[in-house]
Amino acid sequence: MWFKNLQIYRLPAPWAISAEQLESYLAPQSFAACPSLEMQSQGWVSPRGNEQLVHVVNRQFLLKLDTEKKLLPSTVVNQVTKARAAELEEQQGFPPGRKQTKELKEQVTDELLPRAFSIVRSTWTWIDPVNGWLIVDAGSSGKAEEVLKLLLKAIPKFPLETLRTVRSPLSSMTDWLASDEAPSGFTVDQDTELRASGDSKATVRYVRHTLEPDDVRRHIESGKQCTRLALTWNDRVSFVLTENLSVKKITPLDVLKEDNDVTNKNDDERFDGDFMLMTGEVSKMLVDLIDALGGQLRENDGSAALAA
């Protein structure tokens, strides 16, 4: 159980909530299959299929949000509506007007929805009440906001903060490349993106390509800034940092896999072992990353504070 992406938020550290309390808050939002005349259904499911909505390992909470969405292409709806409109025109002797066509399209949609295929997408969330992290495994902030909206609705006075740092990732990553010097504990890998801030938005991408310091500096001197940068933390975890402080393409390196002996473990033990390893390593990595970005900028008073 390793997250591929991190959309990162802060909670008080420690946050005094028990798994039982969180379970009771989430229960009214449990997932139910999409009704026949609805396009989408969303709710919490058990991460391990045991009816518990909050899976706990070493005081770390794991949640799973399922979203079921009906697949009803607009081209199909329009095609059937067009055929129905032609039949109606033949019956009444004149083509249906705008209002009549709209009503016809709604009728067709209601008829087709119960027969539409559906897909289910799962979004995982890790809550660390000890160190004050809330992490959503999502490639975009929009997907993460689906989780946050439900949590904010479910949990009274939910003390969530957007993570902000004293120095922006954009300026920090650009400086690291310009100086050819990564922050302590990190190394720069072979993937990066440099983009001009002007109207041209000229972009240069390096993919599995050695970053030649002189070439990179020329791009920076011409006005480009680093918007994505591949890094490795302590030879243990590799990832890509983006300009909006999200983390992508997380990969545990061989040294971690060697440390995590899965021999003679069942599925539940392997799952919990992976989750415990991920939460332990990633929480330490985030502390170092925020430190490299000048510390956390608190929302309430604008002051800087290093992560817990």
PDB file of C-alpha atoms in Angstrom:
ATOM      1  CA  MET A   1       0.000   0.000   0.000  1.00  0.00           C
ATOM      2  CA  TRP A   2       2.094   2.868  -1.358  1.00  0.00           C
ATOM      3  CA  PHE A   3       0.424   6.051  -2.558  1.00  0.00           C
ATOM      4  CA  LYS A   4       1.470   7.140  -6.051  1.00  0.00           C
ATOM      5  CA  ASN A   5       0.653  10.833  -5.532  1.00  0.00           C
ATOM      6  CA  LEU A   6       0.400  13.159  -2.555  1.00  0.00           C
ATOM      7  CA  GLN A   7      -1.996  16.070  -2.232  1.00  0.00           C
ATOM      8  CA  ILE A   8      -0.819  17.389   1.140  1.00  0.00           C
ATOM      9  CA  TYR A   9      -2.783  19.100   3.917  1.00  0.00           C
ATOM     10  CA  ARG A  10      -2.105  19.858   7.567  1.00  0.00           C
ATOM     11  CA  LEU A  11      -3.955  19.065  10.785  1.00  0.00           C
ATOM     12  CA  PRO A  12      -3.080  19.976  14.367  1.00  0.00           C
ATOM     13  CA  ALA A  13      -0.321  17.750  15.763  1.00  0.00           C
ATOM     14  CA  PRO A  14      -1.432  15.792  17.649  1.00  0.00           C
ATOM     15  CA  TRP A  15      -5.068  15.761  16.563  1.00  0.00           C
ATOM     16  CA  ALA A  16      -7.248  14.317  19.316  1.00  0.00           C
ATOM     17  CA  ILE A  17      -9.614  12.081  17.385  1.00  0.00           C
ATOM     18  CA  SER A  18     -10.035   8.345  17.762  1.00  0.00           C
ATOM     19  CA  ALA A  19     -10.703   5.853  15.015  1.00  0.00           C
ATOM     20  CA  GLU A  20     -14.086   5.159  16.612  1.00  0.00           C
ATOM     21  CA  GLN A  21     -15.052   8.836  16.491  1.00  0.00           C
ATOM     22  CA  LEU A  22     -13.964   9.140  12.875  1.00  0.00           C
ATOM     23  CA  GLU A  23     -15.879   5.979  12.004  1.00  0.00           C
ATOM     24  CA  SER A  24     -19.077   7.415  13.472  1.00  0.00           C
ATOM     25  CA  TYR A  25     -18.646  10.649  11.509  1.00  0.00           C
ATOM     26  CA  LEU A  26     -18.122   8.815   8.207  1.00  0.00           C
ATOM     27  CA  ALA A  27     -20.879   6.213   8.624  1.00  0.00           C
ATOM     28  CA  PRO A  28     -23.710   8.437   7.267  1.00  0.00           C
ATOM     29  CA  GLN A  29     -21.652   8.911   4.095  1.00  0.00           C
ATOM     30  CA  SER A  30     -21.143   5.186   3.437  1.00  0.00           C
ATOM     31  CA  PHE A  31     -21.145   4.244  -0.224  1.00  0.00           C
ATOM     32  CA  ALA A  32     -24.379   3.073  -1.843  1.00  0.00           C
ATOM     33  CA  ALA A  33     -24.723   1.844  -5.408  1.00  0.00           C
ATOM     34  CA  CYS A  34     -25.765   4.483  -7.910  1.00  0.00           C
ATOM     35  CA  PRO A  35     -29.586   4.675  -8.231  1.00  0.00           C
ATOM     36  CA  SER A  36     -30.937   3.824 -11.673  1.00  0.00           C
ATOM     37  CA  LEU A  37     -31.808   7.432 -12.535  1.00  0.00           C
ATOM     38  CA  GLU A  38     -28.672   9.061 -11.098  1.00  0.00           C
ATOM     39  CA  MET A  39     -25.405   9.691 -12.934  1.00  0.00           C
ATOM     40  CA  GLN A  40     -23.078   9.352  -9.938  1.00  0.00           C
ATOM     41  CA  SER A  41     -22.816   7.990  -6.417  1.00  0.00           C
ATOM     42  CA  GLN A  42     -20.028   8.599  -3.910  1.00  0.00           C
ATOM     43  CA  GLY A  43     -19.242   7.403  -0.397  1.00  0.00           C
ATOM     44  CA  TRP A  44     -16.820   5.716   2.013  1.00  0.00           C
ATOM     45  CA  VAL A  45     -16.084   2.001   1.838  1.00  0.00           C
ATOM     46  CA  SER A  46     -14.031  -0.326   3.997  1.00  0.00           C
ATOM     47  CA  PRO A  47     -10.345  -0.217   2.944  1.00  0.00           C
ATOM     48  CA  ARG A  48      -9.995  -3.916   3.782  1.00  0.00           C
ATOM     49  CA  GLY A  49     -13.511  -5.188   3.075  1.00  0.00           C
ATOM     50  CA  ASN A  50     -14.278  -5.835   6.747  1.00  0.00           C
ATOM     51  CA  GLU A  51     -17.049  -3.225   7.221  1.00  0.00           C
ATOM     52  CA  GLN A  52     -14.681  -0.885   9.088  1.00  0.00           C
ATOM     53  CA  LEU A  53     -14.507   2.490   7.331  1.00  0.00           C
ATOM     54  CA  VAL A  54     -11.303   3.455   9.184  1.00  0.00           C
ATOM     55  CA  HIS A  55      -8.381   1.064   8.898  1.00  0.00           C
ATOM     56  CA  VAL A  56      -5.806   1.648  11.651  1.00  0.00           C
ATOM     57  CA  VAL A  57      -2.145   0.648  11.600  1.00  0.00           C
ATOM     58  CA  ASN A  58       0.297   2.014  14.169  1.00  0.00           C
ATOM     59  CA  ARG A  59      -2.030   4.970  14.982  1.00  0.00           C
ATOM     60  CA  GLN A  60      -2.295   5.854  11.282  1.00  0.00           C
ATOM     61  CA  PHE A  61      -5.744   5.982   9.619  1.00  0.00           C
ATOM     62  CA  LEU A  62      -6.523   4.802   6.095  1.00  0.00           C
ATOM     63  CA  LEU A  63      -9.770   5.746   4.310  1.00  0.00           C
ATOM     64  CA  LYS A  64     -11.166   4.770   0.918  1.00  0.00           C
ATOM     65  CA  LEU A  65     -13.669   6.818  -1.077  1.00  0.00           C
ATOM     66  CA  ASP A  66     -15.493   5.120  -3.959  1.00  0.00           C
ATOM     67  CA  THR A  67     -17.094   7.074  -6.804  1.00  0.00           C
ATOM     68  CA  GLU A  68     -19.418   5.249  -9.197  1.00  0.00           C
ATOM     69  CA  LYS A  69     -20.177   7.064 -12.437  1.00  0.00           C
ATOM     70  CA  LYS A  70     -22.555   6.074 -15.214  1.00  0.00           C
ATOM     71  CA  LEU A  71     -21.139   6.087 -18.739  1.00  0.00           C
ATOM     72  CA  LEU A  72     -23.754   7.617 -21.030  1.00  0.00           C
ATOM     73  CA  PRO A  73     -22.079   9.325 -24.003  1.00  0.00           C
ATOM     74  CA  SER A  74     -23.773  12.508 -25.180  1.00  0.00           C
ATOM     75  CA  THR A  75     -23.496  11.272 -28.776  1.00  0.00           C
ATOM     76  CA  VAL A  76     -25.801   8.350 -27.930  1.00  0.00           C
ATOM     77  CA  VAL A  77     -28.311  10.617 -26.193  1.00  0.00           C
ATOM     78  CA  ASN A  78     -28.258  13.073 -29.097  1.00  0.00           C
ATOM     79  CA  GLN A  79     -28.660  10.324 -31.674  1.00  0.00           C
ATOM     80  CA  VAL A  80     -31.722   8.819 -29.961  1.00  0.00           C
ATOM     81  CA  THR A  81     -33.170  12.288 -29.328  1.00  0.00           C
ATOM     82  CA  LYS A  82     -32.784  13.170 -33.003  1.00  0.00           C
ATOM     83  CA  ALA A  83     -34.631  10.005 -34.025  1.00  0.00           C
ATOM     84  CA  ARG A  84     -37.429  10.696 -31.541  1.00  0.00           C
ATOM     85  CA  ALA A  85     -37.711  14.293 -32.767  1.00  0.00           C
ATOM     86  CA  ALA A  86     -38.109  13.055 -36.348  1.00  0.00           C
ATOM     87  CA  GLU A  87     -40.923  10.729 -35.256  1.00  0.00           C
ATOM     88  CA  LEU A  88     -42.590  13.559 -33.356  1.00  0.00           C
ATOM     89  CA  GLU A  89     -42.343  15.877 -36.367  1.00  0.00           C
ATOM     90  CA  GLU A  90     -44.057  13.272 -38.546  1.00  0.00           C
ATOM     91  CA  GLN A  91     -46.871  12.877 -35.995  1.00  0.00           C
ATOM     92  CA  GLN A  92     -47.582  16.564 -35.385  1.00  0.00           C
ATOM     93  CA  GLY A  93     -46.688  17.954 -38.784  1.00  0.00           C
ATOM     94  CA  PHE A  94     -44.020  20.387 -37.640  1.00  0.00           C
ATOM     95  CA  PRO A  95     -40.593  20.074 -35.957  1.00  0.00           C
ATOM     96  CA  PRO A  96     -40.452  20.220 -32.157  1.00  0.00           C
ATOM     97  CA  GLY A  97     -39.439  23.559 -30.662  1.00  0.00           C
ATOM     98  CA  ARG A  98     -36.572  24.229 -28.287  1.00  0.00           C
ATOM     99  CA  LYS A  99     -38.568  23.452 -25.119  1.00  0.00           C
ATOM    100  CA  GLN A 100     -40.073  20.294 -26.589  1.00  0.00           C
ATOM    101  CA  THR A 101     -36.644  19.106 -27.762  1.00  0.00           C
ATOM    102  CA  LYS A 102     -35.203  19.700 -24.289  1.00  0.00           C
ATOM    103  CA  GLU A 103     -37.985  17.681 -22.672  1.00  0.00           C
ATOM    104  CA  LEU A 104     -37.458  14.935 -25.245  1.00  0.00           C
ATOM    105  CA  LYS A 105     -33.734  14.795 -24.452  1.00  0.00           C
ATOM    106  CA  GLU A 106     -34.427  14.548 -20.710  1.00  0.00           C
ATOM    107  CA  GLN A 107     -36.883  11.715 -21.360  1.00  0.00           C
ATOM    108  CA  VAL A 108     -34.331   9.852 -23.482  1.00  0.00           C
ATOM    109  CA  THR A 109     -31.664  10.290 -20.780  1.00  0.00           C
ATOM    110  CA  ASP A 110     -33.993   8.867 -18.105  1.00  0.00           C
ATOM    111  CA  GLU A 111     -34.748   5.878 -20.325  1.00  0.00           C
ATOM    112  CA  LEU A 112     -31.095   5.126 -21.109  1.00  0.00           C
ATOM    113  CA  LEU A 113     -29.579   5.666 -17.637  1.00  0.00           C
ATOM    114  CA  PRO A 114     -30.747   2.348 -16.087  1.00  0.00           C
ATOM    115  CA  ARG A 115     -29.037   0.488 -18.951  1.00  0.00           C
ATOM    116  CA  ALA A 116     -25.799   2.530 -18.892  1.00  0.00           C
ATOM    117  CA  PHE A 117     -22.505   0.948 -17.910  1.00  0.00           C
ATOM    118  CA  SER A 118     -20.785   2.326 -14.825  1.00  0.00           C
ATOM    119  CA  ILE A 119     -17.213   2.539 -13.562  1.00  0.00           C
ATOM    120  CA  VAL A 120     -16.002   2.786  -9.966  1.00  0.00           C
ATOM    121  CA  ARG A 121     -12.988   4.896  -9.038  1.00  0.00           C
ATOM    122  CA  SER A 122     -11.323   4.631  -5.618  1.00  0.00           C
ATOM    123  CA  THR A 123      -9.478   7.464  -3.876  1.00  0.00           C
ATOM    124  CA  TRP A 124      -7.310   6.636  -0.866  1.00  0.00           C
ATOM    125  CA  THR A 125      -6.709   9.008   2.041  1.00  0.00           C
ATOM    126  CA  TRP A 126      -4.170   8.730   4.841  1.00  0.00           C
ATOM    127  CA  ILE A 127      -4.715  10.657   8.068  1.00  0.00           C
ATOM    128  CA  ASP A 128      -1.843  10.934  10.544  1.00  0.00           C
ATOM    129  CA  PRO A 129      -3.375  12.325  13.759  1.00  0.00           C
ATOM    130  CA  VAL A 130      -0.032  12.006  15.551  1.00  0.00           C
ATOM    131  CA  ASN A 131       2.043  14.258  13.270  1.00  0.00           C
ATOM    132  CA  GLY A 132      -0.801  16.225  11.719  1.00  0.00           C
ATOM    133  CA  TRP A 133      -0.906  15.102   8.086  1.00  0.00           C
ATOM    134  CA  LEU A 134      -3.831  14.510   5.766  1.00  0.00           C
ATOM    135  CA  ILE A 135      -2.687  13.032   2.464  1.00  0.00           C
ATOM    136  CA  VAL A 136      -4.890  12.222  -0.519  1.00  0.00           C
ATOM    137  CA  ASP A 137      -3.577   9.867  -3.186  1.00  0.00           C
ATOM    138  CA  ALA A 138      -4.768  11.913  -6.161  1.00  0.00           C
ATOM    139  CA  GLY A 139      -3.070  13.216  -9.266  1.00  0.00           C
ATOM    140  CA  SER A 140      -4.942  16.528  -9.149  1.00  0.00           C
ATOM    141  CA  SER A 141      -6.283  18.917  -6.539  1.00  0.00           C
ATOM    142  CA  GLY A 142      -9.760  18.479  -8.022  1.00  0.00           C
ATOM    143  CA  LYS A 143      -9.855  14.787  -7.100  1.00  0.00           C
ATOM    144  CA  ALA A 144      -8.556  15.620  -3.621  1.00  0.00           C
ATOM    145  CA  GLU A 145     -11.266  18.241  -3.149  1.00  0.00           C
ATOM    146  CA  GLU A 146     -13.918  15.530  -3.575  1.00  0.00           C
ATOM    147  CA  VAL A 147     -12.493  13.874  -0.456  1.00  0.00           C
ATOM    148  CA  LEU A 148     -12.143  17.136   1.454  1.00  0.00           C
ATOM    149  CA  LYS A 149     -15.737  18.221   0.782  1.00  0.00           C
ATOM    150  CA  LEU A 150     -17.086  15.025   2.325  1.00  0.00           C
ATOM    151  CA  LEU A 151     -14.726  15.217   5.311  1.00  0.00           C
ATOM    152  CA  LEU A 152     -15.579  18.866   5.963  1.00  0.00           C
ATOM    153  CA  LYS A 153     -19.262  17.988   5.853  1.00  0.00           C
ATOM    154  CA  ALA A 154     -18.882  14.932   8.099  1.00  0.00           C
ATOM    155  CA  ILE A 155     -16.479  16.083  10.823  1.00  0.00           C
ATOM    156  CA  PRO A 156     -17.556  18.947  13.123  1.00  0.00           C
ATOM    157  CA  LYS A 157     -15.071  21.849  13.116  1.00  0.00           C
ATOM    158  CA  PHE A 158     -12.621  19.930  10.973  1.00  0.00           C
ATOM    159  CA  PRO A 159      -9.279  21.745  11.578  1.00  0.00           C
ATOM    160  CA  LEU A 160      -7.837  21.353   8.090  1.00  0.00           C
ATOM    161  CA  GLU A 161      -5.200  23.708   6.663  1.00  0.00           C
ATOM    162  CA  THR A 162      -3.748  23.979   3.179  1.00  0.00           C
ATOM    163  CA  LEU A 163      -0.020  23.375   3.318  1.00  0.00           C
ATOM    164  CA  ARG A 164       1.982  26.503   2.482  1.00  0.00           C
ATOM    165  CA  THR A 165       5.722  26.987   2.745  1.00  0.00           C
ATOM    166  CA  VAL A 166       7.884  30.059   3.271  1.00  0.00           C
ATOM    167  CA  ARG A 167       9.569  29.587  -0.099  1.00  0.00           C
ATOM    168  CA  SER A 168       7.561  28.496  -3.112  1.00  0.00           C
ATOM    169  CA  PRO A 169       8.495  25.209  -4.791  1.00  0.00           C
ATOM    170  CA  LEU A 170       8.824  27.149  -8.063  1.00  0.00           C
ATOM    171  CA  SER A 171      11.580  29.468  -6.810  1.00  0.00           C
ATOM    172  CA  SER A 172      13.256  26.784  -4.691  1.00  0.00           C
ATOM    173  CA  MET A 173      13.478  24.215  -7.484  1.00  0.00           C
ATOM    174  CA  THR A 174      14.790  26.874  -9.856  1.00  0.00           C
ATOM    175  CA  ASP A 175      17.470  27.870  -7.336  1.00  0.00           C
ATOM    176  CA  TRP A 176      18.499  24.249  -6.759  1.00  0.00           C
ATOM    177  CA  LEU A 177      19.009  23.765 -10.485  1.00  0.00           C
ATOM    178  CA  ALA A 178      20.767  27.125 -10.975  1.00  0.00           C
ATOM    179  CA  SER A 179      23.235  26.367  -8.184  1.00  0.00           C
ATOM    180  CA  ASP A 180      23.501  22.680  -9.141  1.00  0.00           C
ATOM    181  CA  GLU A 181      23.002  21.899  -5.472  1.00  0.00           C
ATOM    182  CA  ALA A 182      20.095  19.931  -4.021  1.00  0.00           C
ATOM    183  CA  PRO A 183      18.923  20.575  -0.448  1.00  0.00           C
ATOM    184  CA  SER A 184      20.354  18.439   2.342  1.00  0.00           C
ATOM    185  CA  GLY A 185      19.131  14.864   2.211  1.00  0.00           C
ATOM    186  CA  PHE A 186      17.977  15.077  -1.424  1.00  0.00           C
ATOM    187  CA  THR A 187      19.495  14.411  -4.825  1.00  0.00           C
ATOM    188  CA  VAL A 188      18.258  15.715  -8.172  1.00  0.00           C
ATOM    189  CA  ASP A 189      17.236  13.028 -10.662  1.00  0.00           C
ATOM    190  CA  GLN A 190      16.956  13.081 -14.451  1.00  0.00           C
ATOM    191  CA  ASP A 191      13.432  14.463 -14.994  1.00  0.00           C
ATOM    192  CA  THR A 192      12.522  18.129 -14.903  1.00  0.00           C
ATOM    193  CA  GLU A 193      10.400  20.756 -16.606  1.00  0.00           C
ATOM    194  CA  LEU A 194      11.372  24.388 -17.180  1.00  0.00           C
ATOM    195  CA  ARG A 195       8.749  26.882 -18.361  1.00  0.00           C
ATOM    196  CA  ALA A 196       8.910  30.534 -19.352  1.00  0.00           C
ATOM    197  CA  SER A 197       6.688  32.876 -17.352  1.00  0.00           C
ATOM    198  CA  GLY A 198       5.932  35.188 -20.274  1.00  0.00           C
ATOM    199  CA  ASP A 199       3.214  34.944 -22.893  1.00  0.00           C
ATOM    200  CA  SER A 200       5.124  32.332 -24.863  1.00  0.00           C
ATOM    201  CA  LYS A 201       5.002  29.732 -22.061  1.00  0.00           C
ATOM    202  CA  ALA A 202       7.975  28.114 -23.795  1.00  0.00           C
ATOM    203  CA  THR A 203       8.677  24.791 -22.086  1.00  0.00           C
ATOM    204  CA  VAL A 204      11.681  22.477 -21.962  1.00  0.00           C
ATOM    205  CA  ARG A 205      11.329  18.958 -20.544  1.00  0.00           C
ATOM    206  CA  TYR A 206      14.058  16.524 -19.597  1.00  0.00           C
ATOM    207  CA  VAL A 207      12.898  12.910 -19.359  1.00  0.00           C
ATOM    208  CA  ARG A 208      15.433  10.339 -18.115  1.00  0.00           C
ATOM    209  CA  HIS A 209      18.097  12.719 -19.343  1.00  0.00           C
ATOM    210  CA  THR A 210      21.210  13.919 -17.540  1.00  0.00           C
ATOM    211  CA  LEU A 211      20.778  17.535 -16.477  1.00  0.00           C
ATOM    212  CA  GLU A 212      23.828  19.443 -17.700  1.00  0.00           C
ATOM    213  CA  PRO A 213      24.274  22.410 -15.297  1.00  0.00           C
ATOM    214  CA  ASP A 214      25.370  24.847 -18.029  1.00  0.00           C
ATOM    215  CA  ASP A 215      22.402  23.994 -20.264  1.00  0.00           C
ATOM    216  CA  VAL A 216      19.946  24.297 -17.392  1.00  0.00           C
ATOM    217  CA  ARG A 217      21.414  27.647 -16.305  1.00  0.00           C
ATOM    218  CA  ARG A 218      21.023  29.023 -19.832  1.00  0.00           C
ATOM    219  CA  HIS A 219      17.333  28.166 -19.754  1.00  0.00           C
ATOM    220  CA  ILE A 220      16.963  29.801 -16.342  1.00  0.00           C
ATOM    221  CA  GLU A 221      18.868  32.918 -17.438  1.00  0.00           C
ATOM    222  CA  SER A 222      16.505  33.209 -20.414  1.00  0.00           C
ATOM    223  CA  GLY A 223      13.570  33.493 -17.998  1.00  0.00           C
ATOM    224  CA  LYS A 224      12.421  29.926 -17.482  1.00  0.00           C
ATOM    225  CA  GLN A 225      11.538  28.526 -14.048  1.00  0.00           C
ATOM    226  CA  CYS A 226      11.409  24.957 -12.811  1.00  0.00           C
ATOM    227  CA  THR A 227       7.821  23.687 -12.530  1.00  0.00           C
ATOM    228  CA  ARG A 228       8.556  19.973 -11.963  1.00  0.00           C
ATOM    229  CA  LEU A 229      11.642  18.307 -10.549  1.00  0.00           C
ATOM    230  CA  ALA A 230      12.445  14.650  -9.891  1.00  0.00           C
ATOM    231  CA  LEU A 231      14.175  14.115  -6.558  1.00  0.00           C
ATOM    232  CA  THR A 232      15.338  11.254  -4.381  1.00  0.00           C
ATOM    233  CA  TRP A 233      15.202  11.475  -0.597  1.00  0.00           C
ATOM    234  CA  ASN A 234      17.968   9.767   1.408  1.00  0.00           C
ATOM    235  CA  ASP A 235      18.347   7.069  -1.260  1.00  0.00           C
ATOM    236  CA  ARG A 236      15.027   5.646  -0.036  1.00  0.00           C
ATOM    237  CA  VAL A 237      12.155   7.301  -1.931  1.00  0.00           C
ATOM    238  CA  SER A 238      12.060   8.950  -5.353  1.00  0.00           C
ATOM    239  CA  PHE A 239       9.330  11.377  -6.432  1.00  0.00           C
ATOM    240  CA  VAL A 240       8.488  14.416  -8.570  1.00  0.00           C
ATOM    241  CA  LEU A 241       7.820  17.747  -6.862  1.00  0.00           C
ATOM    242  CA  THR A 242       5.520  20.193  -8.670  1.00  0.00           C
ATOM    243  CA  GLU A 243       5.144  23.944  -8.516  1.00  0.00           C
ATOM    244  CA  ASN A 244       1.887  23.694  -6.524  1.00  0.00           C
ATOM    245  CA  LEU A 245       3.505  21.562  -3.792  1.00  0.00           C
ATOM    246  CA  SER A 246       1.974  18.272  -4.839  1.00  0.00           C
ATOM    247  CA  VAL A 247       4.139  15.167  -5.004  1.00  0.00           C
ATOM    248  CA  LYS A 248       3.833  12.690  -7.874  1.00  0.00           C
ATOM    249  CA  LYS A 249       5.327   9.385  -9.044  1.00  0.00           C
ATOM    250  CA  ILE A 250       6.360   8.204  -5.587  1.00  0.00           C
ATOM    251  CA  THR A 251       8.540   5.110  -5.783  1.00  0.00           C
ATOM    252  CA  PRO A 252      10.113   3.238  -2.847  1.00  0.00           C
ATOM    253  CA  LEU A 253      13.681   2.277  -3.709  1.00  0.00           C
ATOM    254  CA  ASP A 254      15.334  -1.096  -3.361  1.00  0.00           C
ATOM    255  CA  VAL A 255      16.754  -0.391   0.089  1.00  0.00           C
ATOM    256  CA  LEU A 256      13.214  -0.099   1.462  1.00  0.00           C
ATOM    257  CA  LYS A 257      12.053  -3.233  -0.312  1.00  0.00           C
ATOM    258  CA  GLU A 258      14.970  -5.119   1.212  1.00  0.00           C
ATOM    259  CA  ASP A 259      14.080  -3.807   4.675  1.00  0.00           C
ATOM    260  CA  ASN A 260      10.457  -4.916   4.300  1.00  0.00           C
ATOM    261  CA  ASP A 261      10.669  -8.718   4.399  1.00  0.00           C
ATOM    262  CA  VAL A 262       7.300 -10.112   3.264  1.00  0.00           C
ATOM    263  CA  THR A 263       8.300 -13.765   3.552  1.00  0.00           C
ATOM    264  CA  ASN A 264       5.755 -15.917   5.365  1.00  0.00           C
ATOM    265  CA  LYS A 265       3.226 -13.070   5.654  1.00  0.00           C
ATOM    266  CA  ASN A 266      -0.404 -13.277   4.604  1.00  0.00           C
ATOM    267  CA  ASP A 267      -2.183 -10.605   2.542  1.00  0.00           C
ATOM    268  CA  ASP A 268      -3.363  -8.615   5.565  1.00  0.00           C
ATOM    269  CA  GLU A 269       0.100  -8.616   7.134  1.00  0.00           C
ATOM    270  CA  ARG A 270       1.733  -7.543   3.862  1.00  0.00           C
ATOM    271  CA  PHE A 271      -0.829  -4.772   3.381  1.00  0.00           C
ATOM    272  CA  ASP A 272      -0.360  -3.435   6.915  1.00  0.00           C
ATOM    273  CA  GLY A 273       3.419  -3.758   6.676  1.00  0.00           C
ATOM    274  CA  ASP A 274       3.518  -1.758   3.443  1.00  0.00           C
ATOM    275  CA  PHE A 275       1.189   0.888   4.849  1.00  0.00           C
ATOM    276  CA  MET A 276       3.249   1.232   8.033  1.00  0.00           C
ATOM    277  CA  LEU A 277       6.460   1.486   6.010  1.00  0.00           C
ATOM    278  CA  MET A 278       4.980   4.102   3.680  1.00  0.00           C
ATOM    279  CA  THR A 279       3.574   6.294   6.430  1.00  0.00           C
ATOM    280  CA  GLY A 280       6.806   6.148   8.405  1.00  0.00           C
ATOM    281  CA  GLU A 281       9.055   7.005   5.475  1.00  0.00           C
ATOM    282  CA  VAL A 282       6.833   9.570   3.769  1.00  0.00           C
ATOM    283  CA  SER A 283       6.128  11.493   6.976  1.00  0.00           C
ATOM    284  CA  LYS A 284       9.877  11.899   7.559  1.00  0.00           C
ATOM    285  CA  MET A 285      10.420  12.799   3.911  1.00  0.00           C
ATOM    286  CA  LEU A 286       7.760  15.527   4.109  1.00  0.00           C
ATOM    287  CA  VAL A 287       9.401  17.046   7.183  1.00  0.00           C
ATOM    288  CA  ASP A 288      12.701  17.320   5.303  1.00  0.00           C
ATOM    289  CA  LEU A 289      10.974  18.634   2.171  1.00  0.00           C
ATOM    290  CA  ILE A 290       9.146  21.385   4.046  1.00  0.00           C
ATOM    291  CA  ASP A 291      12.377  22.254   5.828  1.00  0.00           C
ATOM    292  CA  ALA A 292      14.081  22.570   2.407  1.00  0.00           C
ATOM    293  CA  LEU A 293      11.310  24.987   1.375  1.00  0.00           C
ATOM    294  CA  GLY A 294      11.939  27.255   4.361  1.00  0.00           C
ATOM    295  CA  GLY A 295       9.409  25.745   6.765  1.00  0.00           C
ATOM    296  CA  GLN A 296       5.638  25.786   6.945  1.00  0.00           C
ATOM    297  CA  LEU A 297       3.795  29.082   6.669  1.00  0.00           C
ATOM    298  CA  ARG A 298       0.910  28.999   9.133  1.00  0.00           C
ATOM    299  CA  GLU A 299      -2.433  30.303   7.913  1.00  0.00           C
ATOM    300  CA  ASN A 300      -3.516  31.879  11.173  1.00  0.00           C
ATOM    301  CA  ASP A 301      -0.656  34.330  11.670  1.00  0.00           C
ATOM    302  CA  GLY A 302       1.574  34.056   8.614  1.00  0.00           C
ATOM    303  CA  SER A 303       4.539  32.894  10.694  1.00  0.00           C
ATOM    304  CA  ALA A 304       6.908  30.135   9.674  1.00  0.00           C
ATOM    305  CA  ALA A 305       7.096  26.863  11.544  1.00  0.00           C
ATOM    306  CA  LEU A 306       8.920  23.669  10.724  1.00  0.00           C
ATOM    307  CA  ALA A 307       6.721  20.618  10.249  1.00  0.00           C
ATOM    308  CA  ALA A 308       6.171  18.410  13.262  1.00  0.00           C
TER     309      ALA A 308
END
